[in-house]
Tab-separated table of N, CA and C in Angstrom:
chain	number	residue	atom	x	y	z
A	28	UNK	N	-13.295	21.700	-86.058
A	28	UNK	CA	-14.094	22.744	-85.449
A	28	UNK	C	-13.291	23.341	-84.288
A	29	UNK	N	-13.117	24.663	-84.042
A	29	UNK	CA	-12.219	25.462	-83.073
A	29	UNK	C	-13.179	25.762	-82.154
A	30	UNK	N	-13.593	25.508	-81.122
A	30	UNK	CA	-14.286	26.008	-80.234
A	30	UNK	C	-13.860	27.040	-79.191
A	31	UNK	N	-12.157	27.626	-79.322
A	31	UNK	CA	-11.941	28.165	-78.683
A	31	UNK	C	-11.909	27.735	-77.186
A	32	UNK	N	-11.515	29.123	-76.244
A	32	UNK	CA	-11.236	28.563	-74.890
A	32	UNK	C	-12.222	27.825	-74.083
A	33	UNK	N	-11.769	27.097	-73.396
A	33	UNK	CA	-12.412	26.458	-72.442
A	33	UNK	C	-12.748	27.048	-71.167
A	34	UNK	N	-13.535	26.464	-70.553
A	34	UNK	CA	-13.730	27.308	-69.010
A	34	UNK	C	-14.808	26.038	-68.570
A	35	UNK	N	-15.219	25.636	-67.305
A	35	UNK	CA	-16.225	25.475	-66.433
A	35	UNK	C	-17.052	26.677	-65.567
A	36	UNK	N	-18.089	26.797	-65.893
A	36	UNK	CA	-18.763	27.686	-65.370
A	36	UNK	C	-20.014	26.944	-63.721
A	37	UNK	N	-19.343	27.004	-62.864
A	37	UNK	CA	-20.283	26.544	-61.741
A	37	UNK	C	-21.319	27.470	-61.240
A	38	UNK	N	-22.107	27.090	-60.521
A	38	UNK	CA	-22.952	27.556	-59.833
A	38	UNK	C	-22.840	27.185	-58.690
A	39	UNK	N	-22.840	28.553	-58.000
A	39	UNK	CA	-22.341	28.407	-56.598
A	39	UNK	C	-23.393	29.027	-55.474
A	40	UNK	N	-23.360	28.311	-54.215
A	40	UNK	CA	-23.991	28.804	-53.614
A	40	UNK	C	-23.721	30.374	-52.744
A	41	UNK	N	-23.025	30.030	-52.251
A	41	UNK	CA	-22.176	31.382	-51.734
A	41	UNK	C	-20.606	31.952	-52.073
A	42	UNK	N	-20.531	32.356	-53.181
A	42	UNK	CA	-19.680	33.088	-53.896
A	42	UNK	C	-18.084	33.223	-53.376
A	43	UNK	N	-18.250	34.032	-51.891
A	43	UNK	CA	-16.935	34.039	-51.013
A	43	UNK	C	-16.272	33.116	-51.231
A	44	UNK	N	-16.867	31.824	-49.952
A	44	UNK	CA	-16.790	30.997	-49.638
A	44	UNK	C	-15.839	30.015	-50.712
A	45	UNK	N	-16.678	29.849	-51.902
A	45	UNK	CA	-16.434	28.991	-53.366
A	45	UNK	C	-14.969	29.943	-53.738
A	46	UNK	N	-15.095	30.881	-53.570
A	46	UNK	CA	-14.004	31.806	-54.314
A	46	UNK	C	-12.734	31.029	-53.445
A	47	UNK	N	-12.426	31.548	-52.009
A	47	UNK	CA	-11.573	30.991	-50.777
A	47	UNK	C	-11.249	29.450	-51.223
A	48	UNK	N	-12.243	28.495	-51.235
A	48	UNK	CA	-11.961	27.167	-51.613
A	48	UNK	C	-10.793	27.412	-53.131
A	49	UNK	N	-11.004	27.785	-54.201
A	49	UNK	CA	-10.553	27.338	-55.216
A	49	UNK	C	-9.237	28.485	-55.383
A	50	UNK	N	-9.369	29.388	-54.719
A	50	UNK	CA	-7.739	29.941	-54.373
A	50	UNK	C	-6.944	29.017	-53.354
A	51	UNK	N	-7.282	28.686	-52.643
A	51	UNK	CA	-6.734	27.654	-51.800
A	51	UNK	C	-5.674	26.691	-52.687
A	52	UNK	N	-6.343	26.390	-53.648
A	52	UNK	CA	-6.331	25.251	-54.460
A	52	UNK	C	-5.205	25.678	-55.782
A	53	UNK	N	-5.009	27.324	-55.230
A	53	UNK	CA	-3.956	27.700	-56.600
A	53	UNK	C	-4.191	28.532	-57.407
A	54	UNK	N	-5.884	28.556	-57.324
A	54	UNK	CA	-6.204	29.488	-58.429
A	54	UNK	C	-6.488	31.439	-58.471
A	55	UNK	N	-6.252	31.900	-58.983
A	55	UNK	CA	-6.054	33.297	-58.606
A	55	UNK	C	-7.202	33.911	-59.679
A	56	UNK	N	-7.834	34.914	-58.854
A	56	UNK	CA	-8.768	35.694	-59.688
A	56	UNK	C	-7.955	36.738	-60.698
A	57	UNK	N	-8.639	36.953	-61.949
A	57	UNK	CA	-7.979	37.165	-63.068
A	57	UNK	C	-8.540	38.629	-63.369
A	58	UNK	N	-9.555	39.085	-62.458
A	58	UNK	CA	-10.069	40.567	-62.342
A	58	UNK	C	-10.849	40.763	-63.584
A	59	UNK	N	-11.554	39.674	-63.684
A	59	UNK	CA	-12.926	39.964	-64.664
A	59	UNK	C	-14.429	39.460	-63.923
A	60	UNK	N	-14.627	40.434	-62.748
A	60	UNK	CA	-16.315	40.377	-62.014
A	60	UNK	C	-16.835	41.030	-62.031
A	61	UNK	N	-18.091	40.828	-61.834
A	61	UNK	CA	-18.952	42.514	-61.341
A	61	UNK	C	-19.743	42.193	-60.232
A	62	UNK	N	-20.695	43.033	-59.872
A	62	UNK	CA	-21.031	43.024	-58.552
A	62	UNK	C	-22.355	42.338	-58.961
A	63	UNK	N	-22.581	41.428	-59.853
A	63	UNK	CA	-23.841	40.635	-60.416
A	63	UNK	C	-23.291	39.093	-59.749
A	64	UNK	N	-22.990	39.277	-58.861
A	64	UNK	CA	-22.507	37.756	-58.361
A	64	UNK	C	-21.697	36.723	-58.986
A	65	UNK	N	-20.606	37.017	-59.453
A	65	UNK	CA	-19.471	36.038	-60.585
A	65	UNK	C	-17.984	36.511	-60.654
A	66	UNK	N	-17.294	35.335	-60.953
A	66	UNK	CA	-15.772	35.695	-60.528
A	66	UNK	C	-15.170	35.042	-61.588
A	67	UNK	N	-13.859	34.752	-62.728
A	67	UNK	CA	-13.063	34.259	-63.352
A	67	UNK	C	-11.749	34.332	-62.269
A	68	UNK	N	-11.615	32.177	-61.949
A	68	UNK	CA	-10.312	32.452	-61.546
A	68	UNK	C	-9.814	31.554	-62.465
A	69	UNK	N	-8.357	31.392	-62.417
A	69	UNK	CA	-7.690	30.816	-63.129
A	69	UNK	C	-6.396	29.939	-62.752
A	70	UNK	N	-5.930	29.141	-63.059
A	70	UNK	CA	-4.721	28.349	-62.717
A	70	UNK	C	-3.944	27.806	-63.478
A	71	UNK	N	-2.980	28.123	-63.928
A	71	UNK	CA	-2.597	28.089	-65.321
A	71	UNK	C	-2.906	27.920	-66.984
A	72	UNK	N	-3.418	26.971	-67.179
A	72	UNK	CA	-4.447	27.090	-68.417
A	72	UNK	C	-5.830	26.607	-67.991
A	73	UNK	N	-5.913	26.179	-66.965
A	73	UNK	CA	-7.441	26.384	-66.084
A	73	UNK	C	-8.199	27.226	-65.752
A	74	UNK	N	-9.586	27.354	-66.716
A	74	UNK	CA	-10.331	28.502	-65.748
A	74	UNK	C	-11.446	27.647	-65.426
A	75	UNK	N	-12.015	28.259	-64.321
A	75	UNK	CA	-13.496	28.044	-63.911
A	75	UNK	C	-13.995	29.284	-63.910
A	76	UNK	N	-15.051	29.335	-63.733
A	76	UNK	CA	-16.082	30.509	-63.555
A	76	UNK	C	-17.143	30.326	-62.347
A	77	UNK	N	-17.171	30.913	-62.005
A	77	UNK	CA	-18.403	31.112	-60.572
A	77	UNK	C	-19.425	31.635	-60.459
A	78	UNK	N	-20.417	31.936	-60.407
A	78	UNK	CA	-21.724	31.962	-60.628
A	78	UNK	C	-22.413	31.828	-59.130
A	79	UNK	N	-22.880	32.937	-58.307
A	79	UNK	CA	-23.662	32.351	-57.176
A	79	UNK	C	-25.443	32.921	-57.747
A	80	UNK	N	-26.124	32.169	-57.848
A	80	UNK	CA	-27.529	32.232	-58.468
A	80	UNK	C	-27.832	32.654	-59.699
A	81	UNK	N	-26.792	32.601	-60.811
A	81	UNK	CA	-27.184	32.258	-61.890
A	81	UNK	C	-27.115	30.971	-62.572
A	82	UNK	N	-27.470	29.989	-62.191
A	82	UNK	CA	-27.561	28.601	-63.473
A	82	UNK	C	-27.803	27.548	-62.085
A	83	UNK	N	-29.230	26.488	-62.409
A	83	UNK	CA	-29.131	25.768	-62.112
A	83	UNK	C	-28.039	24.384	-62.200
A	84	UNK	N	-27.522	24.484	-63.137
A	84	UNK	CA	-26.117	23.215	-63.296
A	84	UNK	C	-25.311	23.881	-63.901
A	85	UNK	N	-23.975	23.219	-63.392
A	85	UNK	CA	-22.870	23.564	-64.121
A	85	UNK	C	-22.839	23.681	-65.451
A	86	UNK	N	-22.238	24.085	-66.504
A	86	UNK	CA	-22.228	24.542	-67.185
A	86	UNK	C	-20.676	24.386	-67.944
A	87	UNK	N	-20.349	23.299	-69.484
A	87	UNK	CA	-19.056	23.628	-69.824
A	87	UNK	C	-19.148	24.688	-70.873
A	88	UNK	N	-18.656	25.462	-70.957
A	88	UNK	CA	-18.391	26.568	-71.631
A	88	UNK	C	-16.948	27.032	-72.503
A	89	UNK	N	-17.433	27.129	-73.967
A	89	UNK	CA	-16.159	27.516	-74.728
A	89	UNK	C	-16.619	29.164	-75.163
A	90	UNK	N	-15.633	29.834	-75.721
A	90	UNK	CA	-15.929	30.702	-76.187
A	90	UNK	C	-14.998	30.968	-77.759
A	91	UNK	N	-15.439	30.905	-78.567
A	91	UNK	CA	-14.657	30.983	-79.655
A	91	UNK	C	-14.014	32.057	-79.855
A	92	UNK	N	-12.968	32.503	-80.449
A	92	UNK	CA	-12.023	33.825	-80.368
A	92	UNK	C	-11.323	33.780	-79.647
A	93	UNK	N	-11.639	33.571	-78.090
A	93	UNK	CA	-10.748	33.653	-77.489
A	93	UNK	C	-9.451	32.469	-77.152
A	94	UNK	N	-8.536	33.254	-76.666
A	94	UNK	CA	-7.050	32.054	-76.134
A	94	UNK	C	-7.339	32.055	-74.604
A	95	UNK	N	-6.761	31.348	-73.912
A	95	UNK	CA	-6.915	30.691	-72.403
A	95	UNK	C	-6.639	31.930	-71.565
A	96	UNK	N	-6.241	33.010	-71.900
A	96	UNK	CA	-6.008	33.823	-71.891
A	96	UNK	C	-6.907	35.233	-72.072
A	97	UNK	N	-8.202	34.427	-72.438
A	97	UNK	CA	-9.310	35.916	-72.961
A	97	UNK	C	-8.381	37.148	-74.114
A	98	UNK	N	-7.759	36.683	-74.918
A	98	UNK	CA	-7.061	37.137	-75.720
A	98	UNK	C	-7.934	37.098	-76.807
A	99	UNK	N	-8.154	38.088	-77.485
A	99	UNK	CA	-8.593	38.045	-79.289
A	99	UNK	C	-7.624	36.875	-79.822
A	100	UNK	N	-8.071	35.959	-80.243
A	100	UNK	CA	-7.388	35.210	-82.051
A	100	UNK	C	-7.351	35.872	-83.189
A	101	UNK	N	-6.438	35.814	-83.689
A	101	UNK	CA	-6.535	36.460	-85.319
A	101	UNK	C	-7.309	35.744	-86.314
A	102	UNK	N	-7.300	34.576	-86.319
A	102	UNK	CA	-7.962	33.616	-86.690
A	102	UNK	C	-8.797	32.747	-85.914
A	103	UNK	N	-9.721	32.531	-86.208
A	103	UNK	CA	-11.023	31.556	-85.353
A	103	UNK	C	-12.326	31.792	-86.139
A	104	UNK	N	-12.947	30.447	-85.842
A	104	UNK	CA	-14.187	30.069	-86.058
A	104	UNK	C	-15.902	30.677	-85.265
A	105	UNK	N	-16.230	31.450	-86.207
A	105	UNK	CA	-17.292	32.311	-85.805
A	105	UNK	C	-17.905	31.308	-85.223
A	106	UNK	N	-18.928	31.967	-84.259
A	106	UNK	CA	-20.234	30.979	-83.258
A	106	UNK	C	-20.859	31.061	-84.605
A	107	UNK	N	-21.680	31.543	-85.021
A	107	UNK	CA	-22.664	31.196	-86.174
A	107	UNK	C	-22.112	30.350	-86.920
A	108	UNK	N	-20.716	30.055	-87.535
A	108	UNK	CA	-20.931	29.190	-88.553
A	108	UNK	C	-20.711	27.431	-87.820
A	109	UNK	N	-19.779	27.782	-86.438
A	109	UNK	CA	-19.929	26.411	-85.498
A	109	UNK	C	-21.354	26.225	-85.359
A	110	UNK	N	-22.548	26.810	-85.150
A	110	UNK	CA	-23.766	26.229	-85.204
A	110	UNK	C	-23.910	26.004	-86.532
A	111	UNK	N	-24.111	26.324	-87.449
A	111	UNK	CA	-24.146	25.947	-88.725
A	111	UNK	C	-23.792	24.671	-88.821
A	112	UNK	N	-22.523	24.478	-88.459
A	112	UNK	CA	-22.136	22.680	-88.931
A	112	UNK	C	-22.374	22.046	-88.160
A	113	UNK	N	-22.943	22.360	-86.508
A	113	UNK	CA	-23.808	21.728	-86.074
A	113	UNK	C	-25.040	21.220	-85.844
A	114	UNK	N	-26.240	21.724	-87.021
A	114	UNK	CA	-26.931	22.023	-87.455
A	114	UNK	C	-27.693	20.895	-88.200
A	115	UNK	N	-26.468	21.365	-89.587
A	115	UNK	CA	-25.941	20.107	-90.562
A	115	UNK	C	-25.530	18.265	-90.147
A	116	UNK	N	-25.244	18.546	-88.668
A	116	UNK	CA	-24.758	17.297	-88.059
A	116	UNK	C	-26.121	16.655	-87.788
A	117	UNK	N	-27.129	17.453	-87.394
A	117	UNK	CA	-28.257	16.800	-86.330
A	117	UNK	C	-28.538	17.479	-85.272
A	118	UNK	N	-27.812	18.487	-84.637
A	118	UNK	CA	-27.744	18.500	-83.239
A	118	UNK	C	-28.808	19.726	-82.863
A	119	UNK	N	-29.522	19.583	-82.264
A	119	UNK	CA	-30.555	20.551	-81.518
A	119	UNK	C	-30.028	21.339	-80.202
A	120	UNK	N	-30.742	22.366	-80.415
A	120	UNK	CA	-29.789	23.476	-79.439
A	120	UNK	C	-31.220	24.165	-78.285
A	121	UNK	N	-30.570	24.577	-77.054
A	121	UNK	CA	-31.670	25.156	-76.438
A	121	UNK	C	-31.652	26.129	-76.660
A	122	UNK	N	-30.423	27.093	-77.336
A	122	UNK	CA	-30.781	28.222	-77.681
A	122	UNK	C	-30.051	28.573	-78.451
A	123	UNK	N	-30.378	29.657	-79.973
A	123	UNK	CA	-29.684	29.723	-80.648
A	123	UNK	C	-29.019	31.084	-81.134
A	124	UNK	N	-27.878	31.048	-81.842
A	124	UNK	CA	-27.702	32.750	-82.058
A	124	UNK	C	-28.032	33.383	-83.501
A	125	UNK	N	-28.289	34.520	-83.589
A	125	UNK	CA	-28.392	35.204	-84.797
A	125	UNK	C	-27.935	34.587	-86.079
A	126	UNK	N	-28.030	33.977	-86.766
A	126	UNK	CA	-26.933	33.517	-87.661
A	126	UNK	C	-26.976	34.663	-88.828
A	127	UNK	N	-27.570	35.798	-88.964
A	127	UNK	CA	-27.554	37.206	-89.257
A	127	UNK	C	-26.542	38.071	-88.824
A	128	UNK	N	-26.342	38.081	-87.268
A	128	UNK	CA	-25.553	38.817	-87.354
A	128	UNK	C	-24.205	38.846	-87.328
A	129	UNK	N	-23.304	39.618	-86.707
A	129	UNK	CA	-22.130	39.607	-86.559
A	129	UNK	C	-21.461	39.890	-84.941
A	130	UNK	N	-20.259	39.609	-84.355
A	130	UNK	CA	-19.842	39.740	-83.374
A	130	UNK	C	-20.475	39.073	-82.346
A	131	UNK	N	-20.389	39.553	-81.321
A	131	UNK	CA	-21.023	38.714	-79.734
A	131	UNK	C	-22.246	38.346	-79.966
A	132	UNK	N	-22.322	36.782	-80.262
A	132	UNK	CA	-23.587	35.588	-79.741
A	132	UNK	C	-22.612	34.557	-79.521
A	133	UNK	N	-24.264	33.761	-79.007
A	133	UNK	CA	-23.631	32.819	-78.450
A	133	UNK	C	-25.116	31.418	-78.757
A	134	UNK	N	-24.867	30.105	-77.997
A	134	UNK	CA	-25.742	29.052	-78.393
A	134	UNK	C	-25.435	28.180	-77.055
A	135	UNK	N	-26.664	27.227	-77.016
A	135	UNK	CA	-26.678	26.567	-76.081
A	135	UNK	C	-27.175	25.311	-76.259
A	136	UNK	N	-26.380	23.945	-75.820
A	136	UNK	CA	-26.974	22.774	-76.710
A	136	UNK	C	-26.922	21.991	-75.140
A	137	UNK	N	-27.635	20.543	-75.061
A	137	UNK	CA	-27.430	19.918	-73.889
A	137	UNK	C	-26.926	18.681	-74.306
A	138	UNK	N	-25.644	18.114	-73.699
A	138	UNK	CA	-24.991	16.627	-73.806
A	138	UNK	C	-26.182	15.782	-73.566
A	139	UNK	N	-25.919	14.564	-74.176
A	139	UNK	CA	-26.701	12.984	-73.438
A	139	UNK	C	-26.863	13.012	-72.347
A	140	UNK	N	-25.902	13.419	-71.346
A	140	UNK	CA	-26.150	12.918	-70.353
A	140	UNK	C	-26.928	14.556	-69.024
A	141	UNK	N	-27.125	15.539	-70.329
A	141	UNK	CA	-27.949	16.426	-69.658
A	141	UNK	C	-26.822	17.699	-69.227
A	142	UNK	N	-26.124	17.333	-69.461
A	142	UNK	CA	-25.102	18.494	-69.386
A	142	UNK	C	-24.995	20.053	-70.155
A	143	UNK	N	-25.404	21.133	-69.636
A	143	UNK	CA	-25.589	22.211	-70.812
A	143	UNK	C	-23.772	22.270	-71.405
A	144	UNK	N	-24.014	22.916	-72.234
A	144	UNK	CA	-22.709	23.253	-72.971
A	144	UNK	C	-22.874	24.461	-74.046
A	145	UNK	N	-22.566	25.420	-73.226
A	145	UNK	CA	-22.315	27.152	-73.803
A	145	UNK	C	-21.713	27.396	-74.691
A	146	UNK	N	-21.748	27.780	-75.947
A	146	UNK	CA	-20.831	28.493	-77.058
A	146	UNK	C	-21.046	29.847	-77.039
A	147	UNK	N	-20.000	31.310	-76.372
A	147	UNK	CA	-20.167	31.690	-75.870
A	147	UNK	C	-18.891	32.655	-76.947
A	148	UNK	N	-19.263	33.692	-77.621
A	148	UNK	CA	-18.737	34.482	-78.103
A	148	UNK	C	-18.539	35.765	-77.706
A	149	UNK	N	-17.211	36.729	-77.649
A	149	UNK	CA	-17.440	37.617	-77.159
A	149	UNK	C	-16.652	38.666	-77.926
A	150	UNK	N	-16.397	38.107	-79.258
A	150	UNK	CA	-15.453	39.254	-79.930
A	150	UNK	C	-16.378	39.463	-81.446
Protein backbone atom coordinates (compact mmCIF):
# COMPACT_ATOMS: atom_id res chain seq x y z
CA UNK A 1 0.00 0.00 0.00
CA UNK A 2 1.63 3.56 -1.10
CA UNK A 3 0.40 6.04 1.14
CA UNK A 4 2.38 8.60 -0.29
CA UNK A 5 4.00 11.62 1.53
CA UNK A 6 4.22 11.98 4.94
CA UNK A 7 3.76 15.08 7.04
CA UNK A 8 2.74 15.74 10.87
CA UNK A 9 0.09 18.08 11.07
CA UNK A 10 0.07 19.96 14.71
CA UNK A 11 -2.12 22.08 16.30
CA UNK A 12 -0.87 25.01 17.50
CA UNK A 13 -1.63 27.48 19.75
CA UNK A 14 -0.16 30.59 18.46
CA UNK A 15 1.02 30.14 14.97
CA UNK A 16 4.09 32.85 15.02
CA UNK A 17 5.48 31.76 17.86
CA UNK A 18 5.30 27.67 16.74
CA UNK A 19 6.46 28.87 13.29
CA UNK A 20 9.93 30.84 15.06
CA UNK A 21 10.41 27.61 17.26
CA UNK A 22 10.62 25.09 14.33
CA UNK A 23 12.70 27.44 11.98
CA UNK A 24 15.01 27.73 14.72
CA UNK A 25 15.29 24.14 14.51
CA UNK A 26 16.16 24.22 10.58
CA UNK A 27 13.07 24.15 9.14
CA UNK A 28 12.09 26.63 6.42
CA UNK A 29 8.61 27.53 5.22
CA UNK A 30 7.95 26.07 1.81
CA UNK A 31 5.29 28.97 0.82
CA UNK A 32 2.18 26.91 0.93
CA UNK A 33 -0.28 29.18 3.67
CA UNK A 34 -3.11 31.18 3.71
CA UNK A 35 -4.35 33.59 5.95
CA UNK A 36 -6.79 30.65 7.52
CA UNK A 37 -4.16 30.14 10.19
CA UNK A 38 -1.54 27.30 8.74
CA UNK A 39 1.96 27.04 7.52
CA UNK A 40 4.04 23.96 5.63
CA UNK A 41 7.58 23.99 6.86
CA UNK A 42 9.99 21.67 5.92
CA UNK A 43 13.52 20.23 6.64
CA UNK A 44 14.79 18.12 4.33
CA UNK A 45 12.49 15.21 3.82
CA UNK A 46 10.62 16.47 6.95
CA UNK A 47 7.47 18.22 6.90
CA UNK A 48 5.23 19.29 9.63
CA UNK A 49 2.27 21.29 9.23
CA UNK A 50 0.83 23.91 11.62
CA UNK A 51 -2.46 24.51 12.35
CA UNK A 52 -3.36 27.32 15.02
CA UNK A 53 -7.23 26.36 15.85
CA UNK A 54 -7.91 23.88 13.56
CA UNK A 55 -7.67 20.23 15.18
CA UNK A 56 -7.92 19.30 18.56
CA UNK A 57 -4.78 16.64 18.32
CA UNK A 58 -2.15 16.23 16.27
CA UNK A 59 -2.71 14.66 13.45
CA UNK A 60 -0.31 12.06 11.14
CA UNK A 61 -1.05 12.75 7.77
CA UNK A 62 -0.16 11.11 4.31
CA UNK A 63 -1.27 12.23 1.17
CA UNK A 64 -1.18 9.88 -1.69
CA UNK A 65 0.23 11.26 -5.10
CA UNK A 66 2.27 13.22 -3.70
CA UNK A 67 6.49 13.04 -3.27
CA UNK A 68 8.07 14.82 -0.09
CA UNK A 69 8.17 17.33 -2.23
CA UNK A 70 4.25 18.04 -2.98
CA UNK A 71 5.17 16.83 -6.42
CA UNK A 72 2.49 14.88 -8.64
CA UNK A 73 3.60 10.91 -8.94
CA UNK A 74 3.09 9.38 -12.16
CA UNK A 75 2.19 6.45 -10.53
CA UNK A 76 0.35 6.06 -7.09
CA UNK A 77 -2.33 4.58 -5.26
CA UNK A 78 -5.73 6.36 -5.35
CA UNK A 79 -7.32 7.34 -1.69
CA UNK A 80 -10.44 5.41 -2.68
CA UNK A 81 -8.97 2.28 -3.51
CA UNK A 82 -6.39 2.58 -0.14
CA UNK A 83 -9.77 2.73 1.70
CA UNK A 84 -11.05 -0.02 -0.15
CA UNK A 85 -8.34 -2.44 1.11
CA UNK A 86 -8.79 -0.99 4.20
CA UNK A 87 -12.12 -1.74 4.40
CA UNK A 88 -11.57 -5.33 3.35
CA UNK A 89 -8.97 -5.46 6.32
CA UNK A 90 -11.54 -4.48 9.13
CA UNK A 91 -10.66 -1.08 9.71
CA UNK A 92 -13.32 1.63 10.54
CA UNK A 93 -12.85 5.14 9.57
CA UNK A 94 -14.19 8.50 11.06
CA UNK A 95 -14.59 9.69 7.88
CA UNK A 96 -14.86 8.54 4.58
CA UNK A 97 -14.31 9.56 0.87
CA UNK A 98 -16.42 9.26 -2.20
CA UNK A 99 -15.43 5.99 -3.44
CA UNK A 100 -17.50 7.37 -6.66
CA UNK A 101 -15.57 9.83 -7.36
CA UNK A 102 -12.43 10.89 -8.77
CA UNK A 103 -9.46 13.26 -7.80
CA UNK A 104 -9.21 15.23 -4.37
CA UNK A 105 -10.68 13.12 -1.24
CA UNK A 106 -9.57 12.16 1.44
CA UNK A 107 -10.42 9.65 4.85
CA UNK A 108 -9.91 9.65 8.33
CA UNK A 109 -9.29 6.59 10.60
CA UNK A 110 -8.09 6.69 14.46
CA UNK A 111 -4.91 4.46 15.74
CA UNK A 112 -5.34 2.25 19.10
CA UNK A 113 -3.93 4.45 20.85
CA UNK A 114 -6.37 7.39 19.65
CA UNK A 115 -4.27 8.96 17.29
CA UNK A 116 -6.17 10.48 14.10
CA UNK A 117 -4.45 9.57 10.90
CA UNK A 118 -5.43 11.63 7.61
CA UNK A 119 -5.38 10.16 4.08
CA UNK A 120 -5.33 13.21 2.41
CA UNK A 121 -5.45 13.47 -1.43
CA UNK A 122 -4.88 16.29 -3.47
CA UNK A 123 -4.32 15.36 -7.09
Amino acid sequence: MKLGAFSVSLGVKDLAKSKAFYEGLGFVDVGVSNADNWTVLKNGDTIIRLFQGMFDKNILTFNPGWDQDAKTLEDFEDVRDIQKALKAKGYSFVSEADETGSGRASFMLVDPDGNPVLVDQHV
